[in-house]
XYZ file of C-alpha atoms in Angstrom:
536
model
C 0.000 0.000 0.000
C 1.348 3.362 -1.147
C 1.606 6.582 1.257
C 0.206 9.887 -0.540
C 2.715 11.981 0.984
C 4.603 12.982 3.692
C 2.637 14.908 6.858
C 3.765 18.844 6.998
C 4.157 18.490 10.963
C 3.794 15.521 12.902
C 0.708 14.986 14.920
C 0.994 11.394 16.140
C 2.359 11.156 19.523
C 4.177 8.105 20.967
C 1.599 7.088 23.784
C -1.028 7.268 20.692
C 1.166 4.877 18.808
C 1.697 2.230 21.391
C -1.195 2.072 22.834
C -3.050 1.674 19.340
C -0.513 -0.914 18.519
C -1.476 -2.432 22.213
C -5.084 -3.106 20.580
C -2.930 -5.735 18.579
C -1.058 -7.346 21.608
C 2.100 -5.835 19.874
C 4.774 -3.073 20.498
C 6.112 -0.724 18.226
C 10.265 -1.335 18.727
C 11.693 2.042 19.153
C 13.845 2.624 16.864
C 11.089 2.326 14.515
C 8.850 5.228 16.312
C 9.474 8.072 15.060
C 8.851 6.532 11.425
C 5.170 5.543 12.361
C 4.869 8.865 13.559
C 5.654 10.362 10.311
C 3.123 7.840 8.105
C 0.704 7.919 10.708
C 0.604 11.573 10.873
C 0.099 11.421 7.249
C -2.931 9.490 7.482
C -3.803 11.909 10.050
C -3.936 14.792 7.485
C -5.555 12.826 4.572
C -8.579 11.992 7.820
C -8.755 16.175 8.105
C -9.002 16.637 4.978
C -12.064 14.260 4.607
C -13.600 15.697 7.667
C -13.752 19.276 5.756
C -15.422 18.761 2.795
C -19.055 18.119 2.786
C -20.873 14.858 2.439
C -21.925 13.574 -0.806
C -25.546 12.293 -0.522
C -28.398 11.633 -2.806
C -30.092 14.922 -3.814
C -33.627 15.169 -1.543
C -36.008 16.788 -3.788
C -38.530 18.882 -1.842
C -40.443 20.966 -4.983
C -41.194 17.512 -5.893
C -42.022 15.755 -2.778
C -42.370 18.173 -0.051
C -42.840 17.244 3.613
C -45.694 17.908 5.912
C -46.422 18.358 9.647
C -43.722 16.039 11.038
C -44.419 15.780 14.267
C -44.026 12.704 16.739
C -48.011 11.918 17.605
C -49.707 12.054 20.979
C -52.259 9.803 19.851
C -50.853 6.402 18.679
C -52.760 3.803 16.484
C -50.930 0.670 18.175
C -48.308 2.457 19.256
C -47.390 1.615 15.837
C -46.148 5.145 14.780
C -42.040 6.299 15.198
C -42.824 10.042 13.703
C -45.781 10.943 11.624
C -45.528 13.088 8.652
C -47.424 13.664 5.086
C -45.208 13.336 2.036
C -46.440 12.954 -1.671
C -45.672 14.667 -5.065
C -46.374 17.165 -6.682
C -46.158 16.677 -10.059
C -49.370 15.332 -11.903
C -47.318 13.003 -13.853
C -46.549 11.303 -11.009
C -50.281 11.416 -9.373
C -51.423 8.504 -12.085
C -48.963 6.361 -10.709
C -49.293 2.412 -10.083
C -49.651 3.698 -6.495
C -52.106 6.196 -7.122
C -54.433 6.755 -4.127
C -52.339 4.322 -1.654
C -51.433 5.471 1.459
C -48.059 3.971 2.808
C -45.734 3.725 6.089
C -42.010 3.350 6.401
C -40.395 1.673 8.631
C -38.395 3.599 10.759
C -34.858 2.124 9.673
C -35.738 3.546 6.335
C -34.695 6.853 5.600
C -37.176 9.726 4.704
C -35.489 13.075 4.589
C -35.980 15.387 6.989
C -37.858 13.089 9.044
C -35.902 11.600 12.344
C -35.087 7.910 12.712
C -35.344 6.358 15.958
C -34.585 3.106 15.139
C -36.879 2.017 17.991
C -33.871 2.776 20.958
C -32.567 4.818 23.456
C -29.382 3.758 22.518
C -28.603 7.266 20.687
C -30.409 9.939 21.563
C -33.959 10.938 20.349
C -33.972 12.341 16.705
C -29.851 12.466 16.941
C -30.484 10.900 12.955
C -32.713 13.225 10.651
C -31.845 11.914 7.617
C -30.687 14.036 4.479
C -32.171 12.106 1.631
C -34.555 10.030 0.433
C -34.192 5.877 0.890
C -34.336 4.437 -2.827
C -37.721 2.747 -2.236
C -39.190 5.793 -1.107
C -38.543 7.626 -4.032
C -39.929 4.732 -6.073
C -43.060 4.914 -3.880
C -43.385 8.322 -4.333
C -43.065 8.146 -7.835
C -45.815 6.134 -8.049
C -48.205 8.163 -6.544
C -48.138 7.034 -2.880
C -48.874 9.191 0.091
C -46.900 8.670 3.044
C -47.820 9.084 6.169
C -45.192 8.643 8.341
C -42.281 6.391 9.496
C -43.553 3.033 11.569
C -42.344 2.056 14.811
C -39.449 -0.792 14.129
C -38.143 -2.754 17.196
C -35.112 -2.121 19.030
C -32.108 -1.863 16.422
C -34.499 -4.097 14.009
C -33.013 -6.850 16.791
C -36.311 -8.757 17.447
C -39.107 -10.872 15.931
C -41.426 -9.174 18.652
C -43.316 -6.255 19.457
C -42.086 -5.060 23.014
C -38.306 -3.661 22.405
C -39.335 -0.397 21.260
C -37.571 1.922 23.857
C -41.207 4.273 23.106
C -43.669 2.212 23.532
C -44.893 -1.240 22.675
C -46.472 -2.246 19.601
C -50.182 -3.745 20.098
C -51.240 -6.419 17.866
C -54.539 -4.983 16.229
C -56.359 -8.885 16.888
C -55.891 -8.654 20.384
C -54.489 -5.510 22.723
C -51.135 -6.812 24.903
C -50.469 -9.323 22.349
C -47.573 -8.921 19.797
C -47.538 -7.673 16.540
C -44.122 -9.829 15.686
C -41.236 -7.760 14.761
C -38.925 -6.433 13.579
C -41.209 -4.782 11.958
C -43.968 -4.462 13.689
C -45.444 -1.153 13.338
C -45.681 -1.774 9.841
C -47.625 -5.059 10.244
C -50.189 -3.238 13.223
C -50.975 -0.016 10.665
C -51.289 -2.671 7.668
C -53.668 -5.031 9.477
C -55.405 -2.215 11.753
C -56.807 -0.637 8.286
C -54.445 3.216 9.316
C -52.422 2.790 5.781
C -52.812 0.364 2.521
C -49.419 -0.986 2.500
C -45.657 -0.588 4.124
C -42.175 -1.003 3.243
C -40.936 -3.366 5.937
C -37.083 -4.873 7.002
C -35.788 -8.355 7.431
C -32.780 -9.900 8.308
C -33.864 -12.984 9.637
C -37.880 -12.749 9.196
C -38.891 -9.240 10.304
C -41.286 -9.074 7.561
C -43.049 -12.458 7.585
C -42.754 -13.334 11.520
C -45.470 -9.668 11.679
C -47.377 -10.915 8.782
C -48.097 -14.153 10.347
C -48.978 -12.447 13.395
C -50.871 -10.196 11.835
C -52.691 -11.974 8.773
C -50.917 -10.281 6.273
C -48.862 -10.653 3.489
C -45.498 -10.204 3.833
C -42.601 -10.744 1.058
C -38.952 -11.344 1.957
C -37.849 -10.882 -1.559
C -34.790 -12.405 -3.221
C -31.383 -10.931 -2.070
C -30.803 -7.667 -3.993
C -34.191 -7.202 -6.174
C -35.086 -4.628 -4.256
C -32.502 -1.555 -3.195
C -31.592 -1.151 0.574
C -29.635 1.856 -0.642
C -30.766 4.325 2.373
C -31.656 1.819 4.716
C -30.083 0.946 8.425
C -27.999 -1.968 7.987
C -27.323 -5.066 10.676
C -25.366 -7.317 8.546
C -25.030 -6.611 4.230
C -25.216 -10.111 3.208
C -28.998 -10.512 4.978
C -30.603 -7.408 4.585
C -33.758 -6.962 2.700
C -36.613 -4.648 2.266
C -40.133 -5.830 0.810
C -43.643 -5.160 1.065
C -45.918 -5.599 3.761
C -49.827 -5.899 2.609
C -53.504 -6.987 3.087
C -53.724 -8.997 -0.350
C -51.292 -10.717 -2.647
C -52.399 -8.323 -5.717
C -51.500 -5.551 -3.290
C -48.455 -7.071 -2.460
C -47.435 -7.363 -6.214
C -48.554 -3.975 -6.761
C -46.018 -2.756 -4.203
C -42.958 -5.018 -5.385
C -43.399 -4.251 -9.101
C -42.894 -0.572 -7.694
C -39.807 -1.585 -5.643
C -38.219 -3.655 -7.401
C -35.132 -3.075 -9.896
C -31.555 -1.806 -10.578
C -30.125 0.712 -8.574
C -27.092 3.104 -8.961
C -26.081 3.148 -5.613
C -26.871 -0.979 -5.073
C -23.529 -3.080 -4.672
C -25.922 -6.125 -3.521
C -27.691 -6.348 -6.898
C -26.042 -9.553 -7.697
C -27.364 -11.212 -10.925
C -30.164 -9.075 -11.034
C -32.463 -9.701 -14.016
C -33.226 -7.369 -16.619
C -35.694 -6.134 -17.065
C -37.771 -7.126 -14.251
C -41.523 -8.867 -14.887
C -44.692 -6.443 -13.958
C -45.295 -9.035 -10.801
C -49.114 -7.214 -10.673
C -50.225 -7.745 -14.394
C -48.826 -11.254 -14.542
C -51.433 -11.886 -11.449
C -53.798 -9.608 -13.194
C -53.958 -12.135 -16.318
C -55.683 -14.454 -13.796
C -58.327 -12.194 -11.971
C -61.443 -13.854 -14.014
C -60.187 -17.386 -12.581
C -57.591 -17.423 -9.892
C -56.470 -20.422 -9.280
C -55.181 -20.967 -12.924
C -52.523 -18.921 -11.712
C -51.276 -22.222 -10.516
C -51.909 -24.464 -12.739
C -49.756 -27.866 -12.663
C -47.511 -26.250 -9.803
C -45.603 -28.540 -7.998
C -45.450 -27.737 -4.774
C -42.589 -29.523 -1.970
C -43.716 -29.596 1.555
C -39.802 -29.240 3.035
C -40.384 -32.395 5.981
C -37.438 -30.799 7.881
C -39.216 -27.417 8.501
C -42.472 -29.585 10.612
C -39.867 -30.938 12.635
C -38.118 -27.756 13.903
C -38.142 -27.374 18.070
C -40.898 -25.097 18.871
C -43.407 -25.791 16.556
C -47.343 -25.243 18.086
C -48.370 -29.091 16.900
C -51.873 -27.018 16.130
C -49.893 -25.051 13.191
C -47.999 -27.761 12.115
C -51.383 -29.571 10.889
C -53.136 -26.573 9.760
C -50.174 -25.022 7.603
C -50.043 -29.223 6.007
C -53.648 -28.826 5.463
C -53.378 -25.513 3.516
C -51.158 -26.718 1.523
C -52.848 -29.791 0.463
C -55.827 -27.540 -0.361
C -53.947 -26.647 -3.455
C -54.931 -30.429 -4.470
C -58.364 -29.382 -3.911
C -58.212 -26.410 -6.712
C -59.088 -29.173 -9.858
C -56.151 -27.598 -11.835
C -53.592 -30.260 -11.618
C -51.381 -29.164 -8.282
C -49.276 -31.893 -6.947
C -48.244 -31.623 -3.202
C -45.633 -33.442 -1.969
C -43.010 -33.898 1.100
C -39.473 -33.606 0.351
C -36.289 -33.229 1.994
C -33.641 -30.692 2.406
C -31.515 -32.329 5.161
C -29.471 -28.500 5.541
C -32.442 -26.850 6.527
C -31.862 -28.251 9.916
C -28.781 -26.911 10.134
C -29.598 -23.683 8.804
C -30.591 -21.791 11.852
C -26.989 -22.621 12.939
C -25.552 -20.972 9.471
C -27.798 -18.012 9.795
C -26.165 -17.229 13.513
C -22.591 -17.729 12.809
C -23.137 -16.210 9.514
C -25.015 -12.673 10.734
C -23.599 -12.851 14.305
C -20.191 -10.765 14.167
C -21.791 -8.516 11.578
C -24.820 -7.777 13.998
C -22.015 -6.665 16.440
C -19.191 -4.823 14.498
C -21.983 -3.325 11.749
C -25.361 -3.082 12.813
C -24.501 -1.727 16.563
C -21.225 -0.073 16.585
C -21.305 1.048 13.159
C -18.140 -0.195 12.195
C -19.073 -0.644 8.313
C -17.486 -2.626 5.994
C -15.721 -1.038 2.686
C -18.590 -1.387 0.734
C -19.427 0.705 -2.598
C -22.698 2.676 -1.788
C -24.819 5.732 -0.004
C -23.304 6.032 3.664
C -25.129 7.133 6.196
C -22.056 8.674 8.485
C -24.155 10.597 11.310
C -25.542 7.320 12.431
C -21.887 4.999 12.613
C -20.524 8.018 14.277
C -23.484 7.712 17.311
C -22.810 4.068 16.978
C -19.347 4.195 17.001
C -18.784 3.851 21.151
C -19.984 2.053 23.662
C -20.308 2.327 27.372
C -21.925 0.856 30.116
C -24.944 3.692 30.248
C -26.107 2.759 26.598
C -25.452 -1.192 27.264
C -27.842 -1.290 30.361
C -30.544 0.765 28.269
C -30.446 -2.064 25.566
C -30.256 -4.764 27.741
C -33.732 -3.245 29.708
C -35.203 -3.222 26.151
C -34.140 -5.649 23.969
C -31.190 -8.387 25.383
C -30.836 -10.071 22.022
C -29.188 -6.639 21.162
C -26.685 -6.905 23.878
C -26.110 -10.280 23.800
C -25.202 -10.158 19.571
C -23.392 -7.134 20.779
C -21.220 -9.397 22.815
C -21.605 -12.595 20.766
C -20.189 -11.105 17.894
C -17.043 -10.061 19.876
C -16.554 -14.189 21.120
C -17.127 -15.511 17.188
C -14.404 -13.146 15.986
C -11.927 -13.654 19.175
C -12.455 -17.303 20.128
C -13.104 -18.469 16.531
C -11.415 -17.253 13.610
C -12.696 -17.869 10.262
C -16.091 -19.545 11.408
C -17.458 -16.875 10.270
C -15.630 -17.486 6.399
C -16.774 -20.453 6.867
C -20.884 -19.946 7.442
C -21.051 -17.736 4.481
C -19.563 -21.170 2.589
C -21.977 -23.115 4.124
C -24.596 -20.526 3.311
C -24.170 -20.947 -0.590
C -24.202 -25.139 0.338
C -27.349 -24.464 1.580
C -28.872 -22.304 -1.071
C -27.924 -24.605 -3.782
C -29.157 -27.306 -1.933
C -32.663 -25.397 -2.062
C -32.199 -24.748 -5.730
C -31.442 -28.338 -6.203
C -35.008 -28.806 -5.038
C -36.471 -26.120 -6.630
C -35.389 -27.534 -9.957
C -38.089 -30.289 -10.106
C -40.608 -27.690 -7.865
C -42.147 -24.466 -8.521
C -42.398 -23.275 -4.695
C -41.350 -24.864 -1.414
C -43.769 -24.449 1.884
C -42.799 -24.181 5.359
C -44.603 -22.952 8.849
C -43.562 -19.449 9.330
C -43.794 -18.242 13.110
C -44.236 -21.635 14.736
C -47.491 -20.138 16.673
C -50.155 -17.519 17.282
C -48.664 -14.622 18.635
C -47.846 -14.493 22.529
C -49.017 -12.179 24.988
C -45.880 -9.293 25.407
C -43.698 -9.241 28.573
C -42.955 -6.575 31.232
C -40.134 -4.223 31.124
C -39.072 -5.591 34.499
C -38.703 -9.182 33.690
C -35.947 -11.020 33.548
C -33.798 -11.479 30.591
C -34.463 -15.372 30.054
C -38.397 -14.362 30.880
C -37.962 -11.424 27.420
C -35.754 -13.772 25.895
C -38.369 -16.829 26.027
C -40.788 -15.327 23.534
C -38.711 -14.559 20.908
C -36.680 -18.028 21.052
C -37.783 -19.692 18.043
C -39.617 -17.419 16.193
C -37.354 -16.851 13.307
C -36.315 -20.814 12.843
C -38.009 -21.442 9.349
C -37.566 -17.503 8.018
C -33.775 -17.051 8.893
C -32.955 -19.743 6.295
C -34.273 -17.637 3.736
C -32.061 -15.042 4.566
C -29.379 -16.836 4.650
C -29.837 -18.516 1.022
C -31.250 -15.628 -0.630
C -34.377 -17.800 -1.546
C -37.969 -15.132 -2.075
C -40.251 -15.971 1.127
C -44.180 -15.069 1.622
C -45.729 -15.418 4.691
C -49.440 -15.850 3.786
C -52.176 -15.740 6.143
C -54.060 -19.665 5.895
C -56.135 -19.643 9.307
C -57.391 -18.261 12.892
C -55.743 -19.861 16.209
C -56.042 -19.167 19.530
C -53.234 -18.736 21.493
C -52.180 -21.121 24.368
C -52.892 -18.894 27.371
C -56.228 -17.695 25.954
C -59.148 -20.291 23.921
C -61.033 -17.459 24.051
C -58.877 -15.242 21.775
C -58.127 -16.250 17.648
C -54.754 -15.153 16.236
C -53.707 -15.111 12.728
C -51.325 -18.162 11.805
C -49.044 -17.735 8.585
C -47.654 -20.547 5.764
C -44.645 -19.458 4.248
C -43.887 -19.932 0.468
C -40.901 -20.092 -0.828
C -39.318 -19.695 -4.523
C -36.295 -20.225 -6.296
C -33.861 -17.310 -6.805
C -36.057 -14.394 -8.879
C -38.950 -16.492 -8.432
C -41.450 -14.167 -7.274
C -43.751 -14.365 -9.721
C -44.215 -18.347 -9.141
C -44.434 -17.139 -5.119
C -47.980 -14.455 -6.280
C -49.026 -17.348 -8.627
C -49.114 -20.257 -5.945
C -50.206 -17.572 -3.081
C -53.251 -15.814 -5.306
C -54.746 -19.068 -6.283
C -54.925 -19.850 -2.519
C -56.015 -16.108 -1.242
C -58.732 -16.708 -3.987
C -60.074 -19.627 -3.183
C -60.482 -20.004 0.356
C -61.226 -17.674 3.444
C -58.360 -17.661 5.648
C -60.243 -16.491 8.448
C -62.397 -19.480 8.902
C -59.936 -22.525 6.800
């Protein structure tokens, strides 16, 4: 590596020098101080340079899309709201848009200019991140013609597949007060399924769009790795982030994702992106006089592994088997059958070793990799240090935060190159899925392996918090793991354990081969259409 050139005064001291080469267990011999001193001080200059010019960000356009009354509401629907605000275009081109008269949250790791992200903690402090620009996918959705009404309430760091780590308030489910919405995002899946907005933009790392669909009886799409931008979106780990839509129907949900989807400048995660991109909403649309043609001849795999997982409500097990053999039932040739993917087991396993020093050196101390892309430097410079006063306020909230926080530190110090070696695994186990997916159109799992539980006290325990998320992601994390497209897709009422009195929503995940949406809509209208999934 070549220096640029030589310091004009040197600004690196000795103690600075050793004890930054003490991070390394090393010392720096003396006689070769004052030389470090020189480079180093070089580096220094090149750093104050940087610091003195002014960012480089996407250009926020408000003539176009101007924002109104952004305030953080009194009144809450759900507690479901981070900051509200009214944001649409201008221009009448734009007013005719596929998303013409749609009304739309964000969720709050998303970035709308001007607009404060909370990122559901307390970690940093209240609106310390207003965002300068516009995330990718709200532009598109503004485009379109959508109204936005405001950022949604996201758990704590995006860290949980529940409802009751915000550090503001707990998300309700809109079925049943005290009861969670799932997560991470949750206030997404409450405005959705409480009727407040049409449709959201939702998160997921390991399931934090499809765990709050099942809960809520929505439809949620994890969709394949890099169709749609996360340029302008809070990262936890780059090689499981996605953003997707978050709806009442599957035409809806199509709607949303033909919006979303598609090349983007900024994008280094596009990886064999297709072009161009199907209109997922008019190949649905070619169907609406008989729906379940959509599927016609589908084969569909029931993966045998993902019935078997620890945790699984025996009740869902049985109902998500008889959805899916309801596809039978349809008289337009659908084959249903079990079949194996022995990694799927093991998958849960991949996903932590995989996301787990990530979580810890990217998503919470904002240590971000070199990556090509939009930067969001205000927020990895809050990030950036840690101390005992912002560790206690996470582990009050949400103790899977602090305990990835430290988890990450053990994978990278205790073992090396595990970490290498889950992201090999992790391509074993998304061509082992493809292998499958060669002889079947869509794969079905459980997603969240019950109803949705009632939500726990701030002052519990951590093992007591802990207990109701434990589980919750074990068939979604795969997916982000592999890359694979994943629906959750509302199939039935429940009641939860602690209450017969009470019915829950209950999800059935469907899952496609890489850039296999449309196959996912197909195989999910032609159920949605032929069967009530509030009394299957």
């Amino acid at each position: 590596m070549s220096v640029a050139r030589l310091p004009e005064k040197i600004s690196v001291t000795e103690e600075q020098l050793q004890t930054t080469a003490g991070l390394f267990n090393v010392t720096v011999p003396e006689r070769d101080v004052e030389a470090y001193r020189v480079l180093l001080s070089g580096l220094e200059e090149a750093a104050k340079t940087i610091e003195l010019e002014e960012d480089y960000l996407p250009p926020l356009d408000l003539t176009r899309f101007p924002r109104e009354n952004i305030h953080k509401p009194n009144s809450n629907e759900y507690n479901a709201w981070a900051y509200k605000a009214t944001i649409k275009s201008t221009l009448t081109a734009d007013a005719g848009g596929l998303l013409a008269g749609k009304t739309v949250a964000i969720k709050d790791n998303i970035c709308v200019g001007k607009v404060p992200s909370l990122l559901g903690t307390d970690v940093i402090p209240e609106a310390s991140f207003v965002p300068e620009y516009d995330a990718t996918v709200v532009t598109r959705a503004l485009t379109a013609g959508a109204t936005i009404l405001g950022k949604a309430a996201c758990e704590n760091f995006s860290m949980s597949p529940t409802s009751f780590t915000n550090a503001y308030a707990f998300v309700q489910n809109p079925y049943a007060a005290g009861y969670n919405a799932g997560g991470s995002s949750s206030g997404c899946a409450a405005l959705v399924a409480g009727g407040v907005v049409d449709m959201a933009i939702g998160g997921d790392q390991g399931g934090s769009i499809r765990v709050p669909a099942s809960y809520c009886g929505l439809v949620g799409l994890k969709p394949t790795f890099g169709l749609v931008p996360y340029t302008g979106i809070a990262s936890l780990a780059a090689i499981v982030d996605h953003a997707g839509p978050m709806t009442k129907t599957v035409l809806d949900n199509a709607l949303l994702l033909t919006v979303l989807a598609g090349v983007d400048e900024y994008d280094d995660r596009q990886i064999g992106l297709p072009v161009p991109l199907p209109s997922y909403v008019d190949e649905l649309r070619k169907f609406d006089s008989d729906p379940k043609q959509a599927a016609k001849g589908f084969r569909i795999g029931l993966i045998v592994e993902s019935f078997d997982m620890p945790g699984l409500d025996a009740r869902v097990i049985a109902k998500v088997k008889q959805a899916a053999k309801a596809f039978e039932t349809l008289g337009v040739g659908i084959t249903v059958e079990e079949i194996s993917v022995p990694m799927h087991a093991k998958a849960p396993a991949i996903w932590t070793i995989a996301t787990r020093q990530g979580f810890s050196e990217h998503g919470l101390r904002g240590q971000n990799p070199v990556r090509f892309g939009v930067h969001d430097a205000a927020l990895n410079i809050a990030l950036s240090k840690w101390n005992q006063e912002k560790f206690d306020k996470l582990a009050l909230r949400n103790p899977a935060g602090t305990n990835a926080l430290i988890g990450g530190q053990i994978i990278k110090d205790k073992y090396p190159g595990l970490t290498d070696k889950a992201l090999n695994l992790a391509r074993k186990l998304k061509d082992e899925y493809n292998a499958v997916l060669a002889k079947y159109d869509v794969l079905i799992t459980p997603c969240a392996p019950s109803p949705a539980n009632y939500t726990s006290k701030l002052e519990d325990d951590i093992m007591t918090k802990m207990s109701k998320a434990i589980g919750a992601t074990i068939n979604t994390m795969p997916f982000n793991i592999s890359g694979n497209p994943a629906m959750s897709l509302p199939i039935a009422m429940m009641s939860p354990q602690e209450d017969p009195s009470l019915k829950l929503p209950v999800g059935m995940q469907i899952v496609g081969k890489s850039f296999g949406e449309v196959d996912i809509f197909k195989a999910a209208y032609a159920w949605e259409q032929s069967f009530d999934w509030k009394s299957f």
